[in-house]
Coordinates of C-alpha atoms in Angstrom, one line a residue:
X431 CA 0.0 0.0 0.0
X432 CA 1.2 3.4 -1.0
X433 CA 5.0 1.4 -2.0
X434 CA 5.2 1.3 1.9
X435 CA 6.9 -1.8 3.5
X436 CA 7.0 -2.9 7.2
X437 CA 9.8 -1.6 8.1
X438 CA 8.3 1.9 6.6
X439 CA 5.3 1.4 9.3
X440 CA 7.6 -0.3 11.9
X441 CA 9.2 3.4 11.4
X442 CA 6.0 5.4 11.3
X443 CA 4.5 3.7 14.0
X444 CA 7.5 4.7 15.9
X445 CA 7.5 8.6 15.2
X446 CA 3.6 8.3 16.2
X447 CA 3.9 7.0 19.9
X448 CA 7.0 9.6 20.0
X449 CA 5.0 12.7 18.6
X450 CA 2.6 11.7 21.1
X451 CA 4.6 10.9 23.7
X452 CA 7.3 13.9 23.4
X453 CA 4.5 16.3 24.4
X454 CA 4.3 15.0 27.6
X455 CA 7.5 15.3 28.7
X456 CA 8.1 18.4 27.4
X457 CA 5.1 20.0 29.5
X458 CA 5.9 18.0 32.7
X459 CA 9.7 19.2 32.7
X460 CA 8.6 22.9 32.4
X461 CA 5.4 22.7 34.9
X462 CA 7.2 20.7 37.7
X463 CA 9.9 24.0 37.7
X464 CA 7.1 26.4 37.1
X465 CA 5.3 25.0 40.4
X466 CA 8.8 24.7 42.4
X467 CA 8.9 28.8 41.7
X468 CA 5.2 29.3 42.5
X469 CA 5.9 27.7 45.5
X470 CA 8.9 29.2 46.6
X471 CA 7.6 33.1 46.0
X472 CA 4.4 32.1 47.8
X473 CA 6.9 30.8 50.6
X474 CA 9.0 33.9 50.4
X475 CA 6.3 37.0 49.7
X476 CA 3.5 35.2 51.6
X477 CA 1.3 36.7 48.6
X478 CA -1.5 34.1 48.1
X479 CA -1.8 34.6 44.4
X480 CA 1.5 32.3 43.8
X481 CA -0.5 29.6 46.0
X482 CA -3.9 29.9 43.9
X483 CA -1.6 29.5 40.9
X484 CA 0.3 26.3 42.5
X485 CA -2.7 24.8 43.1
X486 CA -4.4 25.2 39.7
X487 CA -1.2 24.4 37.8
X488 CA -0.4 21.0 39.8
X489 CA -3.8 19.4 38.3
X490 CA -3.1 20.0 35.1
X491 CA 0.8 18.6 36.0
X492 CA -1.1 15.4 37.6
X493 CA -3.1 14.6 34.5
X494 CA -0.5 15.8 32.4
X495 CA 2.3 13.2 34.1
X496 CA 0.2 10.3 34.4
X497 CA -0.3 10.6 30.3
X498 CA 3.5 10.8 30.3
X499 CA 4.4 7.9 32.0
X500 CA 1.7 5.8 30.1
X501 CA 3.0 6.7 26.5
X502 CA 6.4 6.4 27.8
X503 CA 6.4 2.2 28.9
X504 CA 4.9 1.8 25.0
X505 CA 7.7 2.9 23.5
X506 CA 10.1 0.3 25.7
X507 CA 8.3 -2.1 24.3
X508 CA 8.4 -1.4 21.1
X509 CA 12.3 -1.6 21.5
X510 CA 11.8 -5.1 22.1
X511 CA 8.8 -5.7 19.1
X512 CA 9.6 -3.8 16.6
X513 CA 13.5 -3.4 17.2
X514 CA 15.1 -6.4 18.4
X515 CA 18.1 -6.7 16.5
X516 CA 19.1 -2.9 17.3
X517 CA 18.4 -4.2 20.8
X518 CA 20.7 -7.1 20.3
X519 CA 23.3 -4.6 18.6
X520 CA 23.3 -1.5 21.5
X521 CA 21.3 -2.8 24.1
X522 CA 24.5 -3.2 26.0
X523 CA 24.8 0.7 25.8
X524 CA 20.9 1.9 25.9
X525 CA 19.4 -0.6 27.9
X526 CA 21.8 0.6 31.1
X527 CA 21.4 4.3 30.3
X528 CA 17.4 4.2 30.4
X529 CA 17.9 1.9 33.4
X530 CA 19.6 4.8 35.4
X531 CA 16.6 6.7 34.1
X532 CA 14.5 4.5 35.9
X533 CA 16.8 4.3 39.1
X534 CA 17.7 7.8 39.3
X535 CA 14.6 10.0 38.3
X536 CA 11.6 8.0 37.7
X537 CA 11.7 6.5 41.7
X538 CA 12.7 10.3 42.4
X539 CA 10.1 11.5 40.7
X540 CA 7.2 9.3 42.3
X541 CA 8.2 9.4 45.8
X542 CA 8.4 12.9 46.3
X543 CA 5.2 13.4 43.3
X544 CA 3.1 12.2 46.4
X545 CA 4.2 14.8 49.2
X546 CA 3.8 17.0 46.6
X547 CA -0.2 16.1 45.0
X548 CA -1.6 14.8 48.5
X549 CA 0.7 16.3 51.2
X550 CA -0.5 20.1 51.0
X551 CA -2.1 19.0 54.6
X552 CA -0.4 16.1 55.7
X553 CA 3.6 18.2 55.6
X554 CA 5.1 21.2 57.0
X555 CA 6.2 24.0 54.1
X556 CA 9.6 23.8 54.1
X557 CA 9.0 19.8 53.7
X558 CA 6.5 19.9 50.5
X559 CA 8.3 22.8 48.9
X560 CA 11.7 20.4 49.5
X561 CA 9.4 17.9 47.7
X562 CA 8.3 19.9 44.4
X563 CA 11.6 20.8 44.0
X564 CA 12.4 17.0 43.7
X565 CA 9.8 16.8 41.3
X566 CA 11.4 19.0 39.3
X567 CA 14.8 18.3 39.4
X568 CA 13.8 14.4 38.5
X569 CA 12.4 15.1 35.3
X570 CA 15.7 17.1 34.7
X571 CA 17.2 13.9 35.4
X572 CA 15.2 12.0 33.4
X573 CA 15.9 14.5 30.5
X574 CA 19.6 14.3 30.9
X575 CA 19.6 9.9 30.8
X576 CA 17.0 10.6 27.9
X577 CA 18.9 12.6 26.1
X578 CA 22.7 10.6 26.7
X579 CA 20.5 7.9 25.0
X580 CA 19.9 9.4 22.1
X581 CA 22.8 11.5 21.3
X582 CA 25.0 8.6 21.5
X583 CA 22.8 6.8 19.0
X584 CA 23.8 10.2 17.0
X585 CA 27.3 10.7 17.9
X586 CA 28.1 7.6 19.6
X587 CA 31.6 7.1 21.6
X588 CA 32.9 5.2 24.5
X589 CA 32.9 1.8 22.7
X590 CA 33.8 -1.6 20.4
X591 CA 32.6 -3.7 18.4
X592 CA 32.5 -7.3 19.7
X593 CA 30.8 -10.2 18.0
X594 CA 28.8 -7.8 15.7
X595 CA 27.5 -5.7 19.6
X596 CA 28.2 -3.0 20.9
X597 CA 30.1 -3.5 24.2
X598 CA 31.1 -0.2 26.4
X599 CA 34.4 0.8 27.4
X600 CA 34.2 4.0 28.5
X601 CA 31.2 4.6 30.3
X602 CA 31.9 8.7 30.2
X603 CA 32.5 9.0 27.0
X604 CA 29.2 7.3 26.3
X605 CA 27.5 9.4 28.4
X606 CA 29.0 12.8 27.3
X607 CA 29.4 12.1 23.7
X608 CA 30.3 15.0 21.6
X609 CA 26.5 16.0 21.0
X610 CA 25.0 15.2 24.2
X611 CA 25.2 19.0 26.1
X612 CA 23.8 20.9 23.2
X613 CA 21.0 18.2 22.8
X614 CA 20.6 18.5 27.0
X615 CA 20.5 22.8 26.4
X616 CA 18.4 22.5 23.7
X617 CA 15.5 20.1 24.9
X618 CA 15.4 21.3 28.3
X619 CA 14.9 25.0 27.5
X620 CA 13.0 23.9 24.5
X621 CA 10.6 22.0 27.6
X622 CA 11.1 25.6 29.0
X623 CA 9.6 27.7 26.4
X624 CA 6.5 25.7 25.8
X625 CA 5.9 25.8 29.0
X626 CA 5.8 29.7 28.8
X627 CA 3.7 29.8 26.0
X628 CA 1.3 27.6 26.9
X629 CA 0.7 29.3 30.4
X630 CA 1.0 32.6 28.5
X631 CA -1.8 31.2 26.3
X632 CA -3.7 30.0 29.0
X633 CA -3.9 33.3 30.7
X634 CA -4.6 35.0 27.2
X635 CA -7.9 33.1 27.0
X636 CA -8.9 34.3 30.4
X637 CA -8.1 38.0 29.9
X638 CA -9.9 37.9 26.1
X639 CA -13.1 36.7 28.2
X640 CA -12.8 39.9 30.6
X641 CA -11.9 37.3 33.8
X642 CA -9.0 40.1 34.5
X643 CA -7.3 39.0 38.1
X644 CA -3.9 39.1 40.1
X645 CA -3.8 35.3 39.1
X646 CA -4.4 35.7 35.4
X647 CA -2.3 38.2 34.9
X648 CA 0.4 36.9 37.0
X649 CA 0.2 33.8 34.4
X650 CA 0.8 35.9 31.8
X651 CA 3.7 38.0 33.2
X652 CA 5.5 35.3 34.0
X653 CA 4.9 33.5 30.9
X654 CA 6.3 36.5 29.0
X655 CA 9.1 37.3 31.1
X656 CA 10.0 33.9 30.5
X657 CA 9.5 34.1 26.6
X658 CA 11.5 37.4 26.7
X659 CA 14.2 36.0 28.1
X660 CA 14.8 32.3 27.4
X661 CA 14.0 32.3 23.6
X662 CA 16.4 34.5 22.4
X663 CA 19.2 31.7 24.8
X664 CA 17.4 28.9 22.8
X665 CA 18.0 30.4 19.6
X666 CA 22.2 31.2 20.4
X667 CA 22.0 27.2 22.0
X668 CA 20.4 25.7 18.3
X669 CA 23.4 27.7 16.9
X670 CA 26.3 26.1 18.8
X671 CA 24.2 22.7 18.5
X672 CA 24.1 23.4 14.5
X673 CA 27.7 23.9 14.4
X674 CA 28.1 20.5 16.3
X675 CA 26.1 19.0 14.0
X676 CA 27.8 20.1 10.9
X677 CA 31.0 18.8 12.3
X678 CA 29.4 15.1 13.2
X679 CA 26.7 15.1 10.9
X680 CA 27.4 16.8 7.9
X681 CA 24.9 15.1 5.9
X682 CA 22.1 16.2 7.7
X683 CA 23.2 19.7 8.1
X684 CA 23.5 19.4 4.1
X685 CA 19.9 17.8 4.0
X686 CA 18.8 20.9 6.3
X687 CA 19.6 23.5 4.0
X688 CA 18.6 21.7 0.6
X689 CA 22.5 22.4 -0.5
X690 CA 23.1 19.9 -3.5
X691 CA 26.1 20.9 -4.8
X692 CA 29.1 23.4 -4.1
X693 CA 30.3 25.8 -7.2
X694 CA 34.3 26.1 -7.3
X695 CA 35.4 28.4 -4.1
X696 CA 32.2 30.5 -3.7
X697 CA 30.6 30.7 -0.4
X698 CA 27.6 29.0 0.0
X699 CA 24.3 30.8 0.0
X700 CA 21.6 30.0 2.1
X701 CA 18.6 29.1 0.8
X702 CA 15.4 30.7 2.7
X703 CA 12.8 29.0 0.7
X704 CA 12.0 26.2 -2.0
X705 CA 11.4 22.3 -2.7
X706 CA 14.5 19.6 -2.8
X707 CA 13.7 17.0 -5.0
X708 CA 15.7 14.0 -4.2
X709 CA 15.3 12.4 -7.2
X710 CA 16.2 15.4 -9.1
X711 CA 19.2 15.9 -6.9
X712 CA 18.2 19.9 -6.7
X713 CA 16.3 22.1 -4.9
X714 CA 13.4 23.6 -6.9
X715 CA 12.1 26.9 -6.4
X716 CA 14.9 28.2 -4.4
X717 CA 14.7 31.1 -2.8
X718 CA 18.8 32.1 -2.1
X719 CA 20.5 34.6 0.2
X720 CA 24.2 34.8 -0.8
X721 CA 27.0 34.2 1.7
X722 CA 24.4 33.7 4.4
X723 CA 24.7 30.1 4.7
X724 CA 28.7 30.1 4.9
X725 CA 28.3 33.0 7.6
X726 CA 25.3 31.2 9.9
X727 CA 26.6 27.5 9.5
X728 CA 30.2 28.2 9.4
X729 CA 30.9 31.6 11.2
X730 CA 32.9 32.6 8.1
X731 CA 32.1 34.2 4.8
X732 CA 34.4 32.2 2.7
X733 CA 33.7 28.5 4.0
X734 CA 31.9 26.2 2.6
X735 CA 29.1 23.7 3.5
X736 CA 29.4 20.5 2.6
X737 CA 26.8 19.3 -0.4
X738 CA 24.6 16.3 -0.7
X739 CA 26.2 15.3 -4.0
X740 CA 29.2 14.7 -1.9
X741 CA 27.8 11.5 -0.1
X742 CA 26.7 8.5 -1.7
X743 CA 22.9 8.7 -2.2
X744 CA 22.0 6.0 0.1
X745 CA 23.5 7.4 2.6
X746 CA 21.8 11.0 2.2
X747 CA 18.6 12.4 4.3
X748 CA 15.7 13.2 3.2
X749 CA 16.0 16.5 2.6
X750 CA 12.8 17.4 1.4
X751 CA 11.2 16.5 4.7
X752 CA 13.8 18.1 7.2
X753 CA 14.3 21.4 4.9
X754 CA 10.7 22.3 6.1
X755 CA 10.9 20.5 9.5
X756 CA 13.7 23.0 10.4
X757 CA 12.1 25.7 8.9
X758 CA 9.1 25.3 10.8
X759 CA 11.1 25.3 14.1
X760 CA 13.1 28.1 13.3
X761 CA 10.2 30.5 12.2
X762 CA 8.3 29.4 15.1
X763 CA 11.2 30.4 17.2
X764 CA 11.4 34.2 15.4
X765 CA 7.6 33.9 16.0
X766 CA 8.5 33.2 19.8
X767 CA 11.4 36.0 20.0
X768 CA 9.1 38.5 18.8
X769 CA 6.4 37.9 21.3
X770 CA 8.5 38.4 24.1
X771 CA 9.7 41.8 22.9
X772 CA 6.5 42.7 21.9
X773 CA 5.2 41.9 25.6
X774 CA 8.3 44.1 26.9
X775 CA 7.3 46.7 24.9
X776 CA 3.2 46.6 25.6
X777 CA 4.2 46.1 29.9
X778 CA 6.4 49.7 29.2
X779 CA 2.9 51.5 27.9
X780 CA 1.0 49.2 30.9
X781 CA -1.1 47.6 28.2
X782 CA 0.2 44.3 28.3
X783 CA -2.8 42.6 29.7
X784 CA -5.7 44.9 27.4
X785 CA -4.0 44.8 24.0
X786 CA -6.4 42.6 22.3
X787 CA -4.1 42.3 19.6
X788 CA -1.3 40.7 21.6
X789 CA -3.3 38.3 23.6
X790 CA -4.7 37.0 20.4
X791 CA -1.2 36.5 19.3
X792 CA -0.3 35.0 22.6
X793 CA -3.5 33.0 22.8
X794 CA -2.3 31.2 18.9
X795 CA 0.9 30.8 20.1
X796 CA 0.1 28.2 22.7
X797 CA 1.1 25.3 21.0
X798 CA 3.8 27.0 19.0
X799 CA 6.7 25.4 21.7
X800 CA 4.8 21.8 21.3
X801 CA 5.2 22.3 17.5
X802 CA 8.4 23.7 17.6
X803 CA 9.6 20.8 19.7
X804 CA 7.9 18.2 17.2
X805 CA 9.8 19.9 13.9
X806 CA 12.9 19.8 16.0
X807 CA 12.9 16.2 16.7
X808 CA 11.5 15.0 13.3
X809 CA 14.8 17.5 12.2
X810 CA 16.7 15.3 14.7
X811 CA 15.5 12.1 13.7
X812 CA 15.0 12.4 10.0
X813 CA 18.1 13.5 9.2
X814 CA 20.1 10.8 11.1
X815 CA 18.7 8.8 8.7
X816 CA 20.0 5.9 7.0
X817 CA 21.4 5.0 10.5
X818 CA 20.1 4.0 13.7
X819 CA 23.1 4.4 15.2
X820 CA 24.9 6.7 13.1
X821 CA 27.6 5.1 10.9
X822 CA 27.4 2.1 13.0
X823 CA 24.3 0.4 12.1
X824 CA 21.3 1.2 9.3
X825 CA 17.6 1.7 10.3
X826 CA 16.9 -1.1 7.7
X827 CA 19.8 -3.5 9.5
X828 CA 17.6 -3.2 13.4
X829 CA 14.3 -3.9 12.8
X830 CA 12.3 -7.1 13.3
X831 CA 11.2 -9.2 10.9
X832 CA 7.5 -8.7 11.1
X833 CA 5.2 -9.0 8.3
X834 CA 4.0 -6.0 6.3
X835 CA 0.1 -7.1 7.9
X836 CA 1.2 -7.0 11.3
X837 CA 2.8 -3.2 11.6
X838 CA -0.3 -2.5 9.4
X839 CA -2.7 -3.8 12.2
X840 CA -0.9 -2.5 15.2
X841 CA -0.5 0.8 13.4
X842 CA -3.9 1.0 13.3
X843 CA -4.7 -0.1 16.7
X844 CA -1.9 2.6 18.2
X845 CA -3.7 5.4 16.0
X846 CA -7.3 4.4 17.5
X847 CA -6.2 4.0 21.0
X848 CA -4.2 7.1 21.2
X849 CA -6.9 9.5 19.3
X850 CA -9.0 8.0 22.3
X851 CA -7.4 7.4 25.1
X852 CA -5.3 10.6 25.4
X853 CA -7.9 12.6 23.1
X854 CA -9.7 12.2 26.6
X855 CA -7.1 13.5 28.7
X856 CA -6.0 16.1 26.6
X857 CA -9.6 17.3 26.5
X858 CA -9.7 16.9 30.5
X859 CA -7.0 19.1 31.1
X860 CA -8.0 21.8 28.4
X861 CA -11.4 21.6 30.5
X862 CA -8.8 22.6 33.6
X863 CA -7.1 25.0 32.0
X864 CA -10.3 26.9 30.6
X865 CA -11.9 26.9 34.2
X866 CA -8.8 29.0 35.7
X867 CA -7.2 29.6 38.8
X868 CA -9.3 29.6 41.7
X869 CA -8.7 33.2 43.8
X870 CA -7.9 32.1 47.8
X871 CA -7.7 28.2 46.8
X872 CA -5.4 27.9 49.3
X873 CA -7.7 29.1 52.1
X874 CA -7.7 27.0 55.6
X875 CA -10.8 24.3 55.4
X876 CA -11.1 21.5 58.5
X877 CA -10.2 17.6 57.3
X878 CA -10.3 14.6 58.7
X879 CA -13.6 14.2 60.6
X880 CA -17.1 12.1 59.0
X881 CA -18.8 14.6 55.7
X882 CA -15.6 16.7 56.0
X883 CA -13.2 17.6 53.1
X884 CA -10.2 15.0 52.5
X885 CA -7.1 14.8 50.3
X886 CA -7.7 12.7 47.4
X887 CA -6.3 9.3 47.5
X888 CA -5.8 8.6 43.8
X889 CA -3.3 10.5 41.6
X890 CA -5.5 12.1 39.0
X891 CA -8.0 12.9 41.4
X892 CA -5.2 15.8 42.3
X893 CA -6.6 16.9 39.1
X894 CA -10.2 17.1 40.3
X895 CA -12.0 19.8 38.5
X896 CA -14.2 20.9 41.5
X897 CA -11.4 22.8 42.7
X898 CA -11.0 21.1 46.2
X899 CA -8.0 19.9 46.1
X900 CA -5.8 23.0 47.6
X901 CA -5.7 23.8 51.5
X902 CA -3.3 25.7 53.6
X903 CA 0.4 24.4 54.5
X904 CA 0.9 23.1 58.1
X905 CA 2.4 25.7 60.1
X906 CA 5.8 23.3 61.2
X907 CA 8.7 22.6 58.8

């Protein structure tokens, strides 16, 4: 069907529980850090708006994890299913670093994501603050064993080849492989920044309906402080991690800019716009700046990039798909830039939360980090293509030998259980998120006693959208 074989849908299926999955992460990371602040100024400035916020912000973190941890375990098993023989090849490196995942910030993570859903009432401050900052710091844990994964599957170092496997030799140089800190900087700020948008949105909405409070537009101060000042970081961090790239990966930095071919010693041009064909080995329609793509990729104006006609054509990315991919990314991130100077310039005049035209922009921009993060990993992914692991082993060399029926059955079954299953949560926590912040959530209620209120005692009831779920702190530490 459609010239696809199994591996094709072994591949797609893949890049679907991912694009699903990646969301979640990337959300959880910035909300667990955006709660630990919350916390901490409430803590510090006793001002009870931070508290509202903490308490309206950890359900949609509760719902938001639990969907995080579920998409996560299917894509371990597909490692196994669909992948065994690039299991058998590098499990001997992957396997342990997701293990230390597990060890070090997923048991992290749970203990402490107790105290800090059910404990509001049950701990002293200083105690569940302690916790939420746990919280946080595991999923930037879990980012950092994440990410050594896959950039050593990029850029992979620390090893030999024994018996046709992988066997590690230097556990460091696994770890910190030459891509691994940009790809660290880059996803964890990336997490950062669509975090801020989408709180930035969130308050948007509210202040576009007239619900104009401390609470909403704290949200959206905070989200646009964060926008001003992080995005323009994220975009110098993507430059360091493009010259990295280029030096590793030249391929894919060739496939990135549609750049076939180099002409004598001219610099090469960057090309804004257009359509690589690969078939036609040229990029139609092109759209060229000269000397920009010398001075952006190599820091020079006389340096060239190297050109897809220079590597075999098996081994070459598909350039048409990760030409646009980055593009997308990148324009997203101008889009993102802009915003935040924009907001600087409206809070100077005091009309950052009544321009109507900026919190329609704002609201839009919601999902721009979500999609920003997707075009960046397809980027990622794409154009590591042939390989798996790169130069080691090819995609079509690791995966297993199902039958083109199978992947086409459990393709379909992943499509129609994810559209369901987290098209319900999703819609749960937009529900959340439209209902706002709750003003003096925090206030002191009685527990305990027969008809009285209690803490809930199952995880995404922390979630519940009655807006129960937030008392005061104990008074001890």
């Amino acid at each position: 069907m459609f010239g696809l074989e199994a591996l094709d849908l072994a591949r797609i299926q893949f890049a679907f529980t991912i694009s699903f999955h990646i969301l979640f992460p990337a959300i959880t990371i910035g909300l667990a850090s955006y709660l630990a602040v919350l916390e901490g100024l409430w803590l510090k400035t006793h001002n009870d708006t931070y508290r509202d916020l903490y308490h309206f912000w950890s359900k949609i973190f509760a719902v938001n994890f639990g969907m995080g941890v579920v998409s996560g375990l299917v894509m371990a098993y597909q490692f196994g299913t669909n992948w065994s023989r690039f299991s058998d090849f590098a499990g001997s490196v992957t396997g342990p670093l997701l293990t230390y995942e597990v060890l070090t910030a997923f048991f992290l993570e749970a203990g402490f994501l107790g105290v800090m859903l059910f404990g509001w009432n049950k701990v002293g401050r200083k105690l569940h603050f302690f916790a939420t900052v746990m919280v946080a710091i595991g999923t930037l844990i879990s980012t950092f064993w994440i990410l050594a994964s896959n950039s050593w599957m990029q850029t992979p170092q620390g090893y030999e080849i024994v018996n046709g496997q992988v066997i590690p030799v230097d556990w460091l140089a696994v770890i910190f492989n030459p891509s691994f800190p940009y790809r660290l900087m880059h996803m964890a700020t990336a997490a950062f920044v669509a975090t801020a948008f989408f709180v930035g949105s969130s308050a948007a909405w509210h202040l576009l309906r007239g619900r104009d409070n401390p609470a909403i537009r704290t949200m959206l101060s905070m989200a646009m402080w964060m926008a001003l000042i992080v995005a323009p970081i994220q975009a110098v961090i993507g430059d360091f991690h493009g010259l990295n790239t280029l030096e590793h990966q030249p391929a894919k930095i060739a496939a990135i800019e549609g750049h076939w071919e180099n002409v004598g010693n001219e610099p090469t041009p960057l090309i804004l716009f257009g359509w690589p064909d690969m078939k036609a080995e040229k990029t139609r329609f092109a759209v060229e700046i000269p000397y920009l793509g010398s001075l952006i990729l190599t820091h020079s104006l006389d340096k060239q990039v190297p050109a897809l006609k220079e590597f075999a054509p098996e081994d070459r990315p598909n350039s048409t798909i990760v030409f646009w991919s980055f593009r997308i990314m990148v324009g997203l991130g101008f889009l993102m830039i802009f915003t935040g100077l924009w907001s600087l310039w409206l809070r100077k005049r005091d009309r950052l939360y009544s321009n109507r035209a900026f919190l329609y922009l704002a609201l839009w921009m919601g999902p721009s980090g979500l999609i920003a993060i997707l075009a960046g990993w397809f980027t990622t992914e794409i154009g590591r293509q042939p390989w798996v692991v790169y130069g080691l082993m090819r995609t079509a060399d690791a995966s297993s030998m199902h039958s083109f029926l199978q992947m086409s059955i459990t393709l379909a079954l992943f499509v129609v259980v994810y559209f369901s299953l987290f098209g319900v949560g999703l819609g749960y926590m937009m529900r959340l998120v439209r209902k706002g912040p709750k003003i003096n959530e925090g206030a002191e209620t009685s527990h305990g006693g027969p008809g009285q209120q209690r803490t809930p005692a199952r995880p995404l009831s922390a979630a519940d959208d009655n807006g129960d779920h937030s008392h005061s702190l104990n008074k001890g530490n």
